[in-house]
CSV table of C-alpha atoms and ligand atoms in Angstrom, one decimal:
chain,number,residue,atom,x,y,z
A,1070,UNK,CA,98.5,176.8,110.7
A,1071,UNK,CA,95.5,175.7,108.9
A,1072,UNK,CA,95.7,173.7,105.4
A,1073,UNK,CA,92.6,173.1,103.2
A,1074,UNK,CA,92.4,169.3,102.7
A,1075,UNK,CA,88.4,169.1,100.7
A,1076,UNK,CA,85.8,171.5,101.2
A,1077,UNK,CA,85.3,173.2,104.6
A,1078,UNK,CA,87.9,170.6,106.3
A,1079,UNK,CA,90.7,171.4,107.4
A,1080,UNK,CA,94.5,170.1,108.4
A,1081,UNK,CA,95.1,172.3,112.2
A,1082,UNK,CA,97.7,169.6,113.2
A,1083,UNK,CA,101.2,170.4,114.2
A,1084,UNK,CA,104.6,169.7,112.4
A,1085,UNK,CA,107.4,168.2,114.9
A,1086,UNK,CA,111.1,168.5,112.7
A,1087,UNK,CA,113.0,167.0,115.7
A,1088,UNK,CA,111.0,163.7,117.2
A,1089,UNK,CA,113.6,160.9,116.4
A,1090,UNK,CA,112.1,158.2,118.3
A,1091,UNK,CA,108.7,156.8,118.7
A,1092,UNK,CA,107.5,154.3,121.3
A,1093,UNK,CA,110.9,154.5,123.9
A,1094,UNK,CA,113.1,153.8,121.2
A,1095,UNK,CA,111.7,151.3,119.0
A,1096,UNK,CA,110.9,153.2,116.2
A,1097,UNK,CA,113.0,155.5,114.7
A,1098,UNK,CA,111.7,159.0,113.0
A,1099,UNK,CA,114.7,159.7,110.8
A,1100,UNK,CA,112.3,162.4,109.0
A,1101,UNK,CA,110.1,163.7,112.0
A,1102,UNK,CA,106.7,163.5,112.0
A,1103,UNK,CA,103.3,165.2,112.0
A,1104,UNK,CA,100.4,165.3,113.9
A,1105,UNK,CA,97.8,165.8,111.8
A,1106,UNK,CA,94.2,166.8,113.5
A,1107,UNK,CA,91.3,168.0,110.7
A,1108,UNK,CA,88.6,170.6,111.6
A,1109,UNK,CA,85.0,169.8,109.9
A,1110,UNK,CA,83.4,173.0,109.5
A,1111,UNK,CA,79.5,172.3,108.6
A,1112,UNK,CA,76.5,173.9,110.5
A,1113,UNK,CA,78.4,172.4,113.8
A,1114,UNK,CA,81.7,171.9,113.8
A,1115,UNK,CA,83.8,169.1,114.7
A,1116,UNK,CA,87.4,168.2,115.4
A,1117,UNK,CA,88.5,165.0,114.5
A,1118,UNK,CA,91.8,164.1,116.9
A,1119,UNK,CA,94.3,166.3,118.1
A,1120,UNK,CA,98.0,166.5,118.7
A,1121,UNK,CA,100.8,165.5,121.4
A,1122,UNK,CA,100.3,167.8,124.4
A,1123,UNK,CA,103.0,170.0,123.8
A,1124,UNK,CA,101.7,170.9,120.4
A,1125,UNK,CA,99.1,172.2,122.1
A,1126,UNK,CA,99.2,175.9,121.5
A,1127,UNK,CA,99.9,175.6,117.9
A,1128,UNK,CA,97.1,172.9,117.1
A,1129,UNK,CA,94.5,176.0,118.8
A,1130,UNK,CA,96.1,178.6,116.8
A,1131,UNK,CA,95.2,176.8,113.9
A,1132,UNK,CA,91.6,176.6,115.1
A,1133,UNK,CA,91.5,180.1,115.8
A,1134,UNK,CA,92.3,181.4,112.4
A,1135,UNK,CA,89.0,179.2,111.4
A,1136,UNK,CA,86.4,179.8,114.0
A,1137,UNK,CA,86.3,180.3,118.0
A,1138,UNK,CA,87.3,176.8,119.3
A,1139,UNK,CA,84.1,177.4,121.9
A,1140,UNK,CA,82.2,176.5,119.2
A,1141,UNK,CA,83.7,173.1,118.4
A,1142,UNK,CA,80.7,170.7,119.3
A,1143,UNK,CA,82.1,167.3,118.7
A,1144,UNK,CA,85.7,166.3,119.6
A,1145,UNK,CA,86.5,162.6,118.0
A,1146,UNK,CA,89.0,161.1,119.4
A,1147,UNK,CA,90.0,157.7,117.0
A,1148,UNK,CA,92.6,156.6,119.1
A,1149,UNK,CA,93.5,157.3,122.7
A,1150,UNK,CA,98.0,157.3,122.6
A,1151,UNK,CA,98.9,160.9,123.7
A,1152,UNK,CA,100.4,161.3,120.4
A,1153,UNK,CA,96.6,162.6,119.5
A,1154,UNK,CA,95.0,162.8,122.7
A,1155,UNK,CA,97.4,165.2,124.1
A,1156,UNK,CA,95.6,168.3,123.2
A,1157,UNK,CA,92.1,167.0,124.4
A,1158,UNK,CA,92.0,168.1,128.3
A,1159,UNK,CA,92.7,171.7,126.7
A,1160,UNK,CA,90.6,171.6,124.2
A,1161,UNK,CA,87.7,170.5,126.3
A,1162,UNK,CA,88.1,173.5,128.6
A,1163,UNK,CA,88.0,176.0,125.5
A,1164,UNK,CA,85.1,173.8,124.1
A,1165,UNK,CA,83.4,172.9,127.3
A,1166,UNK,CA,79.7,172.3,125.4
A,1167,UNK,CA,81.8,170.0,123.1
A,1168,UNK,CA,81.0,166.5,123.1
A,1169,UNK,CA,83.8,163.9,123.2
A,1170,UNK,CA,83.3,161.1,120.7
A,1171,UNK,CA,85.0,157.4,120.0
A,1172,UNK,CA,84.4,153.9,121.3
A,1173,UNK,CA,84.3,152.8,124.5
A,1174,UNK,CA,88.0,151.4,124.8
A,1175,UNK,CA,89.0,155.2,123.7
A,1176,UNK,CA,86.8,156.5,126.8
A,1177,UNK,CA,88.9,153.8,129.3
A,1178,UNK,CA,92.3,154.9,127.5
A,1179,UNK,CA,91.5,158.5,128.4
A,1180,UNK,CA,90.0,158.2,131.3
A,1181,UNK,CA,93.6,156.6,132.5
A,1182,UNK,CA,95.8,159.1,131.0
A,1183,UNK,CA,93.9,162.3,132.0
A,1184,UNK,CA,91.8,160.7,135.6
A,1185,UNK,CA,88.4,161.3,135.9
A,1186,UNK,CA,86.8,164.4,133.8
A,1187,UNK,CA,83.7,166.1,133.5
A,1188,UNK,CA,83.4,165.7,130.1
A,1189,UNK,CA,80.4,164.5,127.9
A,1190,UNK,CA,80.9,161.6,126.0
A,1191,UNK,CA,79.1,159.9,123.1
A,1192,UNK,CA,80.2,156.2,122.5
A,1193,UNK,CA,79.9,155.1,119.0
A,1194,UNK,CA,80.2,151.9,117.2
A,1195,UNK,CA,80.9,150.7,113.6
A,1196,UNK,CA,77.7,152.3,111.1
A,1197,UNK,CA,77.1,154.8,113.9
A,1198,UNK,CA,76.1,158.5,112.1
A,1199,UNK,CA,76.9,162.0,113.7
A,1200,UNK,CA,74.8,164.5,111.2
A,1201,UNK,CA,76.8,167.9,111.1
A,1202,UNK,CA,74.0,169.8,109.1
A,1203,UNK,CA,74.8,169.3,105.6
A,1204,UNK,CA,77.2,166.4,105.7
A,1205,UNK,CA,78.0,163.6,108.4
A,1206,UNK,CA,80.2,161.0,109.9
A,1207,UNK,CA,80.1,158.0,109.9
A,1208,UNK,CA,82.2,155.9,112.5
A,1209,UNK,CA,83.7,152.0,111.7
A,1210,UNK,CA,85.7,150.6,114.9
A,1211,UNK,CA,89.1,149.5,113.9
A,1212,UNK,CA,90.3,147.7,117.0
A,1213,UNK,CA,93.9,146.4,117.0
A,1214,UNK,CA,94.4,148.7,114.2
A,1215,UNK,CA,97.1,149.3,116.3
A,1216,UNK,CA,95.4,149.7,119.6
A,1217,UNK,CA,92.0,148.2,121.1
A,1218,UNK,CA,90.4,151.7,121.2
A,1219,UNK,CA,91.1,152.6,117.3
A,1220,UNK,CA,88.3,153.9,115.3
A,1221,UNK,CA,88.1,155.5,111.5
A,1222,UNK,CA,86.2,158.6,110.8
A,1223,UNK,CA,84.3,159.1,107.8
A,1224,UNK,CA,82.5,161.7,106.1
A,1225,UNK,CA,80.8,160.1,103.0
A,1226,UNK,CA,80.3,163.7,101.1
A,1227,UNK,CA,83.4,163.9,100.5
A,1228,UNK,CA,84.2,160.5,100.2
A,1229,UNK,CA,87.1,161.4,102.8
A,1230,UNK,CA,88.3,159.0,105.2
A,1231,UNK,CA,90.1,159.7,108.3
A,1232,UNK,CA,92.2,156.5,109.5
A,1233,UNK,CA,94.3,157.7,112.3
A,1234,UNK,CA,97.4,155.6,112.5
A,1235,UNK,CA,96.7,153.3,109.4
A,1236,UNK,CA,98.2,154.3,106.3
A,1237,UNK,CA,100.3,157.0,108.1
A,1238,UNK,CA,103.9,157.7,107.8
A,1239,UNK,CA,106.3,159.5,110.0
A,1240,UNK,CA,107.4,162.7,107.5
A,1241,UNK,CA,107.9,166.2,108.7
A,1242,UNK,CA,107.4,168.0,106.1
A,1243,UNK,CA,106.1,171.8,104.4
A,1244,UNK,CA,104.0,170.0,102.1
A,1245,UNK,CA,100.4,168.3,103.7
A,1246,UNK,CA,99.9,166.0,100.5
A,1247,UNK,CA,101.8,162.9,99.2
A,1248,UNK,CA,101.3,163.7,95.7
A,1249,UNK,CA,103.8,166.7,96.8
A,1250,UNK,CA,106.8,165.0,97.7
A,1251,UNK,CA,109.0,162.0,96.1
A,1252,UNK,CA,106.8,159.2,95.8
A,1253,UNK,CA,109.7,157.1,96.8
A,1254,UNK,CA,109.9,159.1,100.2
A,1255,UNK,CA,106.1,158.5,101.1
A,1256,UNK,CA,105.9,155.1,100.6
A,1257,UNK,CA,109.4,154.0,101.8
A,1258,UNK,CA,108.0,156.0,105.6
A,1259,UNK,CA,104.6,154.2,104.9
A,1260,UNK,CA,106.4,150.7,104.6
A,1261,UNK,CA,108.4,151.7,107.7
A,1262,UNK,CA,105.0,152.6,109.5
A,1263,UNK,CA,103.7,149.3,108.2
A,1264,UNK,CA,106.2,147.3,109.6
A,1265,UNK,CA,107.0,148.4,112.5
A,1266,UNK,CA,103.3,149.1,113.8
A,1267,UNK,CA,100.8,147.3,112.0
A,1268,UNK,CA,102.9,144.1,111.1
A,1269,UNK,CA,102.0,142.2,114.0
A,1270,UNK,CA,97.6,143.0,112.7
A,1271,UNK,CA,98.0,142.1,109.5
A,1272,UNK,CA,95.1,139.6,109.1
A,1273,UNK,CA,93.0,142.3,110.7
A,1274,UNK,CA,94.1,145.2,108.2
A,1275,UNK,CA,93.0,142.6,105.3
A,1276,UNK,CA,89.2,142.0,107.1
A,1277,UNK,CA,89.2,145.9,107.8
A,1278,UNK,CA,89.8,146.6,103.9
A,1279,UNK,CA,86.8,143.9,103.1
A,1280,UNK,CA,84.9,145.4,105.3
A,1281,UNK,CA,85.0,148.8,104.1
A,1282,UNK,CA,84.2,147.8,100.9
A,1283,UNK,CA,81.6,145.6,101.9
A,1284,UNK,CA,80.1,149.2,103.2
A,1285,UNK,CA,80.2,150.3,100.0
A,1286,UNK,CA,82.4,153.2,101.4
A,1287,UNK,CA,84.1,154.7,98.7
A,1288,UNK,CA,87.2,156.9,99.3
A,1289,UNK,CA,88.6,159.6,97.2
A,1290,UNK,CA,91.1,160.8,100.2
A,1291,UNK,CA,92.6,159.4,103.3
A,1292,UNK,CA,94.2,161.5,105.8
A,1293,UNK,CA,95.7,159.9,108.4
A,1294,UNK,CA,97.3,161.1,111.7
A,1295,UNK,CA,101.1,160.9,111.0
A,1296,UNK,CA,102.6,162.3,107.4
A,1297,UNK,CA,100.5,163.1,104.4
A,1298,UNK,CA,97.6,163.0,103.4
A,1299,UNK,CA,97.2,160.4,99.8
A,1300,UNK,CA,94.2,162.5,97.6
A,1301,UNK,CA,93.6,161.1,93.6
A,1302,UNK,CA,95.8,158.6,91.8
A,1303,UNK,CA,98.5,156.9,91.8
A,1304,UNK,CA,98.7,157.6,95.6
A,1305,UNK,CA,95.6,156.7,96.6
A,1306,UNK,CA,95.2,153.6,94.7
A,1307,UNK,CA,98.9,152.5,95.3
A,1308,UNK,CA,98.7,152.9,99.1
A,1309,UNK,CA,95.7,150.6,99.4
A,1310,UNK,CA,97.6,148.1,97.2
A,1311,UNK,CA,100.6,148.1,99.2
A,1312,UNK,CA,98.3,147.5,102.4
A,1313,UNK,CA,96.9,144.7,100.8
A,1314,UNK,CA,100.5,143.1,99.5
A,1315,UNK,CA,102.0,143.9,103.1
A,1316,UNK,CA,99.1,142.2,104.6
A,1317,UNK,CA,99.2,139.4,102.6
A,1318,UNK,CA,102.9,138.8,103.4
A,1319,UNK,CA,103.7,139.2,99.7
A,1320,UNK,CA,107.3,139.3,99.0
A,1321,UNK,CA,110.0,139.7,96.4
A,1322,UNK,CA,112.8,136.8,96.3
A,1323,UNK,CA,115.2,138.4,98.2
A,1324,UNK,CA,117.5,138.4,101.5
A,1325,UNK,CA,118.2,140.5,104.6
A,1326,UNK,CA,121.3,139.5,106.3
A,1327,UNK,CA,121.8,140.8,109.9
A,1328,UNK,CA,124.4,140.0,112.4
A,1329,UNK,CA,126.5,141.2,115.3
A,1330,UNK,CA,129.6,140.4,115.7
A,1331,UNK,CA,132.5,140.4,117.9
A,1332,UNK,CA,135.9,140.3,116.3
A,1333,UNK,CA,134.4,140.6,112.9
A,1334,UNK,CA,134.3,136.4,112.1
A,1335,UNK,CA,130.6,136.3,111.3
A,1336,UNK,CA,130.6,139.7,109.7
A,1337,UNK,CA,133.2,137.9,107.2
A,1338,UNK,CA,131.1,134.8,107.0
A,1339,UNK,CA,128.0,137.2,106.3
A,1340,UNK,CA,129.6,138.8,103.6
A,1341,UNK,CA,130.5,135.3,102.2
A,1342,UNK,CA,127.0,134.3,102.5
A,1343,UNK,CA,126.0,137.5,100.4
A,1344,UNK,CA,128.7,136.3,97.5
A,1345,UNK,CA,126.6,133.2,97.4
A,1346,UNK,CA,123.1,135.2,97.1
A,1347,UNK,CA,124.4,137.4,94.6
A,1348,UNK,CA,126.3,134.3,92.7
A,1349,UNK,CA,122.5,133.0,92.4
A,1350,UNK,CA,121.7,136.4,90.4
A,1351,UNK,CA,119.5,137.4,93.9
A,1352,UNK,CA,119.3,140.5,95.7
A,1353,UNK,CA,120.4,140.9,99.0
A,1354,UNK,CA,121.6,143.4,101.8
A,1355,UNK,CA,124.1,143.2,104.5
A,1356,UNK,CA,122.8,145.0,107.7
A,1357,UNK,CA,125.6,144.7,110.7
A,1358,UNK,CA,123.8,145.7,114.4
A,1359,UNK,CA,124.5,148.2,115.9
A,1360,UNK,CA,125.5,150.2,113.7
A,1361,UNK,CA,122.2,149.5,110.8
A,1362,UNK,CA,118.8,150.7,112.8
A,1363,UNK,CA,116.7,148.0,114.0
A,1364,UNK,CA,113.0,149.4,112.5
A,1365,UNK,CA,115.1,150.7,109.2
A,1366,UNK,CA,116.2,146.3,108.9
A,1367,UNK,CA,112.5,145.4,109.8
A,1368,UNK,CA,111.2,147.9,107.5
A,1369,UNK,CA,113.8,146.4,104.6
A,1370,UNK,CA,112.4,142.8,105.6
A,1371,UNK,CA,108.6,143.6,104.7
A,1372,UNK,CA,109.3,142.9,101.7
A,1373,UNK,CA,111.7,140.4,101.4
A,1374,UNK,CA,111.0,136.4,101.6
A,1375,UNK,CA,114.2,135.9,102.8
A,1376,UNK,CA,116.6,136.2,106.4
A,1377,UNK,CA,119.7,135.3,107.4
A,1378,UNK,CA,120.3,136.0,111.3
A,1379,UNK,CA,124.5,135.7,112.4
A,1380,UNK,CA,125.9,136.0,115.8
A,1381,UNK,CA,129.2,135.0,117.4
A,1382,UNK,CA,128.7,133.3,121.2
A,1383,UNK,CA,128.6,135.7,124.0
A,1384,UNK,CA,128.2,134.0,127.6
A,1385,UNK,CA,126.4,130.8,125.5
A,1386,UNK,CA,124.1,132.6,123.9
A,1387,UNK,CA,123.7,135.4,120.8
A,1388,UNK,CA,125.0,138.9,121.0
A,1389,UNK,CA,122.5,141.5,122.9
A,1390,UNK,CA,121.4,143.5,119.6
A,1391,UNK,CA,120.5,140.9,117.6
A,1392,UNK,CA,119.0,139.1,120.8
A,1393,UNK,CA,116.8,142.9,120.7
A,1394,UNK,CA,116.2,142.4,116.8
A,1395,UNK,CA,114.7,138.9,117.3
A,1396,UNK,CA,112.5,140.1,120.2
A,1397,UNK,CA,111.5,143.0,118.3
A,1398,UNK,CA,110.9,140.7,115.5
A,1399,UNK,CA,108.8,138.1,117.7
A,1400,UNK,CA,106.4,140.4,118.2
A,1401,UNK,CA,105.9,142.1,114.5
A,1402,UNK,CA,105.4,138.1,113.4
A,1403,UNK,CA,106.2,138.8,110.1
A,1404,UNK,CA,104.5,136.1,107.6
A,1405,UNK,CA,105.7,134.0,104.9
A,1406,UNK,CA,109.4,134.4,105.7
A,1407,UNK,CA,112.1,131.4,105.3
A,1408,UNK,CA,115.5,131.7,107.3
A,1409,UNK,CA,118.7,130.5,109.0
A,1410,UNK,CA,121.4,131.1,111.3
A,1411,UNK,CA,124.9,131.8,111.2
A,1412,UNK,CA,127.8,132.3,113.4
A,1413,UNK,CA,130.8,132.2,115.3
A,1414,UNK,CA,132.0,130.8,118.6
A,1415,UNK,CA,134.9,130.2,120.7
A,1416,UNK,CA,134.1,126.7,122.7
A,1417,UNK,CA,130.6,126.2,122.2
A,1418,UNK,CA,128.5,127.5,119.6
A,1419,UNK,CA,124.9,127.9,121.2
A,1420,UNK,CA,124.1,131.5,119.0
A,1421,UNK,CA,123.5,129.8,115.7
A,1422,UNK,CA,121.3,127.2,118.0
A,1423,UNK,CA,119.6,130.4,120.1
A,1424,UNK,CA,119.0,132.1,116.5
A,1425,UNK,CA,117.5,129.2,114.9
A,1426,UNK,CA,114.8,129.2,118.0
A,1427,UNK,CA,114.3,132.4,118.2
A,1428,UNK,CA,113.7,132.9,114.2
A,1429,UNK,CA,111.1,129.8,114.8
A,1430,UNK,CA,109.4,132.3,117.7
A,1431,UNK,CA,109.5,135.0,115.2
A,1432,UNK,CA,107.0,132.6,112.8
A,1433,UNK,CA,110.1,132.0,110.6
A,1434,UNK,CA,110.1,128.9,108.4
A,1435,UNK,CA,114.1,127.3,109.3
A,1436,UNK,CA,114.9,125.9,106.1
A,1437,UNK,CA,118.6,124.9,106.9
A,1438,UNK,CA,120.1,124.1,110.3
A,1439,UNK,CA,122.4,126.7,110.0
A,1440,UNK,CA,126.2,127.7,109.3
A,1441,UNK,CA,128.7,127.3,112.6
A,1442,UNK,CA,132.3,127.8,112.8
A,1443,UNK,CA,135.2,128.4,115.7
A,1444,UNK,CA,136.8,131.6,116.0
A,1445,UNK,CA,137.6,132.8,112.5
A,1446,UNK,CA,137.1,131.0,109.1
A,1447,UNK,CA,139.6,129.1,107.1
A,1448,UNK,CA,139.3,129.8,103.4
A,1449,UNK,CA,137.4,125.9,103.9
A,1450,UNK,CA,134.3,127.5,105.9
A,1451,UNK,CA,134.5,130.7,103.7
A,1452,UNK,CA,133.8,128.5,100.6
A,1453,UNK,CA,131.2,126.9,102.5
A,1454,UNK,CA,129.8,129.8,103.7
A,1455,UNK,CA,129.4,131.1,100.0
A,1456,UNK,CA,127.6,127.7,99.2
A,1457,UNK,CA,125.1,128.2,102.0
A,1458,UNK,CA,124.4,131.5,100.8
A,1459,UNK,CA,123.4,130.0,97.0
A,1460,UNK,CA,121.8,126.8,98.3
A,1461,UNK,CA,119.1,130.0,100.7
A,1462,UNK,CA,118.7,131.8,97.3
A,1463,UNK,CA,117.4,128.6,95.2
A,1464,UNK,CA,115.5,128.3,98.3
A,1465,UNK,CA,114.4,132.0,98.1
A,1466,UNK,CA,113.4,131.1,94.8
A,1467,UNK,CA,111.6,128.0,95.1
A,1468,UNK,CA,109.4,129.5,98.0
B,1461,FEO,FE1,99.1,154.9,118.0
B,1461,FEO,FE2,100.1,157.7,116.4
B,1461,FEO,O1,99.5,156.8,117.8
């Protein structure tokens, strides 16, 4: 299927309604996803990324309905994961005059996933310039952005820019544009993206966005490689401000609360703890693991300053899914978060101790030592456990 995105560029990506998991599990793809690959058509042609291998067929179909893809000449690949590299091995046998184009991390990416090829490559680097006839691109490397190899394509003419992963959002949908779907859709799947993906870079993202406008590179669309595609206002405008708030670590004065628990005593306290949030007029959700989704509660703490961690004691330490939350979390390093611990235990309560480390690993400011209590609570701890919940919201509010 081929879309018109601007003039003489097209969307030949593939739609995939089913995916429900990214990267073994991590991520979750409640709504699918897209894999969005763009066909330049000028006096040569170019194709900038492609889609996961076994949207393969469909990505060349697309192509076909636009020219003969053995007349492709430059293949850009911005980023190497088989999510968009997929299609390349095939595509460089129908385009075997093609030249393959990206940084040099890209070239050792693919060179790993698809062994030795006889393929002819063009390394580029950030200001590099491909002229296409009567327009060009222009290349600006994006490493980390999420992977070492990343790169963003852009063609100036039509002041379009083509991110990869950044500003993506896992949707499958009809519709190719953001403007064409509920706004509150778009951007909840772009702060999903956010956090679960580019978290962990975000003083990179901010240098990136100086940096591009340092190039003076202005930008009236930006398709990216998942989701839709943001064209115009408020979209546009309002994606590039959330990537700077997210990347700042700005935050609204609110809490997450996640716990596991075993026979439902720190579930109680949690919900106690909540009481005491709301009692301070704050907002606050109550996510219990398993049965909340890990990257739908780290997607739900991008925003907030504020979270509260329970577990009840399992073999001296915390429960196993919010020992995978905190690892997960670890990694993402969110920034300017406060929290605590809560929980129960039986003889020995090392899980409020274990959360309280692990939320320090995780870049977490500990503002309280945390809330522990033996097998259930009395209507003593409950009370307290309320108090501990308004005494984190003044906190939330003085941060
Ligand atoms: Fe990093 Fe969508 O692949």
């Amino acid at each position: 299927m081929k879309i018109q995105v601007v003039e003489n560029v097209y969307w030949v990506g593939a739609i995939d309604w089913n995916v429900r998991n990214f990267h073994g599990y991590t991520y979750t793809t409640h709504r699918g996803t897209t894999y969005n690959a763009y066909l330049i058509l000028d006096e040569k042609i170019a194709l900038v990324d492609t889609v996961a291998a076994e949207f393969t067929e469909e990505m060349v179909k697309g192509i076909k309905e636009l020219v003969d893809p053995a007349e492709i000449d430059f293949v850009i690949a911005n980023h190497g994961e088989v999510d968009h590299s997929g299609a390349i091995p095939t595509i460089m046998e129908l385009a075997p005059q093609a030249t393959l184009v990206g940084t040099a991390k890209v070239q050792e990416t693919l060179s790993r996933y698809f062994g030795p090829r006889d393929w002819q490559w063009q390394t580029v680097r950030t200001g590099d310039e491909i002229s296409l006839g009567q327009r060009g691109l222009t290349f600006i490397e994006a490493p980390m952005l999420h992977w070492p190899d990343s790169m963003f394509t852009y063609l100036p003419e039509e002041r379009l820019l083509l991110p990869n992963d950044a500003f993506g959002q896992h949707i499958a949908t009809s519709q190719r544009f953001a403007d064409e779907i509920d706004e509150w859709v778009v951007f909840d799947e772009a702060a999903k993206y956010y956090a679960n993906i580019l978290w962990p870079f975000s003083r990179l993202v901010l240098r990136k966005l100086e940096e591009v406008q340092k190039m003076g590179i202005e930008i009236a669309t930006i398709a990216p490689s998942h989701g839709l595609i943001w064209r115009g206002d408020p979209g546009l405008g309002d994606i590039l401000q959330a990537y700077i708030r997210w990347a700042r670590g700005e935050a609204e004065p609110r809490a997450v609360i996640v716990y596991e628990t075993m026979w439902g005593s720190t579930e109680r306290i949690a919900r106690a703890i909540a009481q005491g949030i709301m009692e301070e007029g704050s907002e606050v959700v109550v996510r219990g693991l398993p049965m909340s989704d890990r990257s739908d509660v780290i997607k739900e703490l991008l925003e907030a300053r504020g979270l509260l961690v329970g577990s009840s004691t399992h073999n001296n330490d915390m429960l196993l899914n919010i020992a995978a939350f905190m690892e997960d979390l670890k990694g993402l390093r969110p920034i300017g978060k406060i929290g605590a611990a809560f929980g129960s235990h039986g003889w020995a309560g090392r899980a409020v101790e274990r959360l309280g480390q692990a939320l320090q690993e995780a870049s977490v400011d500990v503002v309280d030592e945390g809330f522990s209590f033996q097998f259930a609570p009395d209507a003593d701890e409950l009370a307290q456990a309320v108090e501990f919940g308004r005494k984190f919201a003044r906190k939330l509010k003085a941060a």
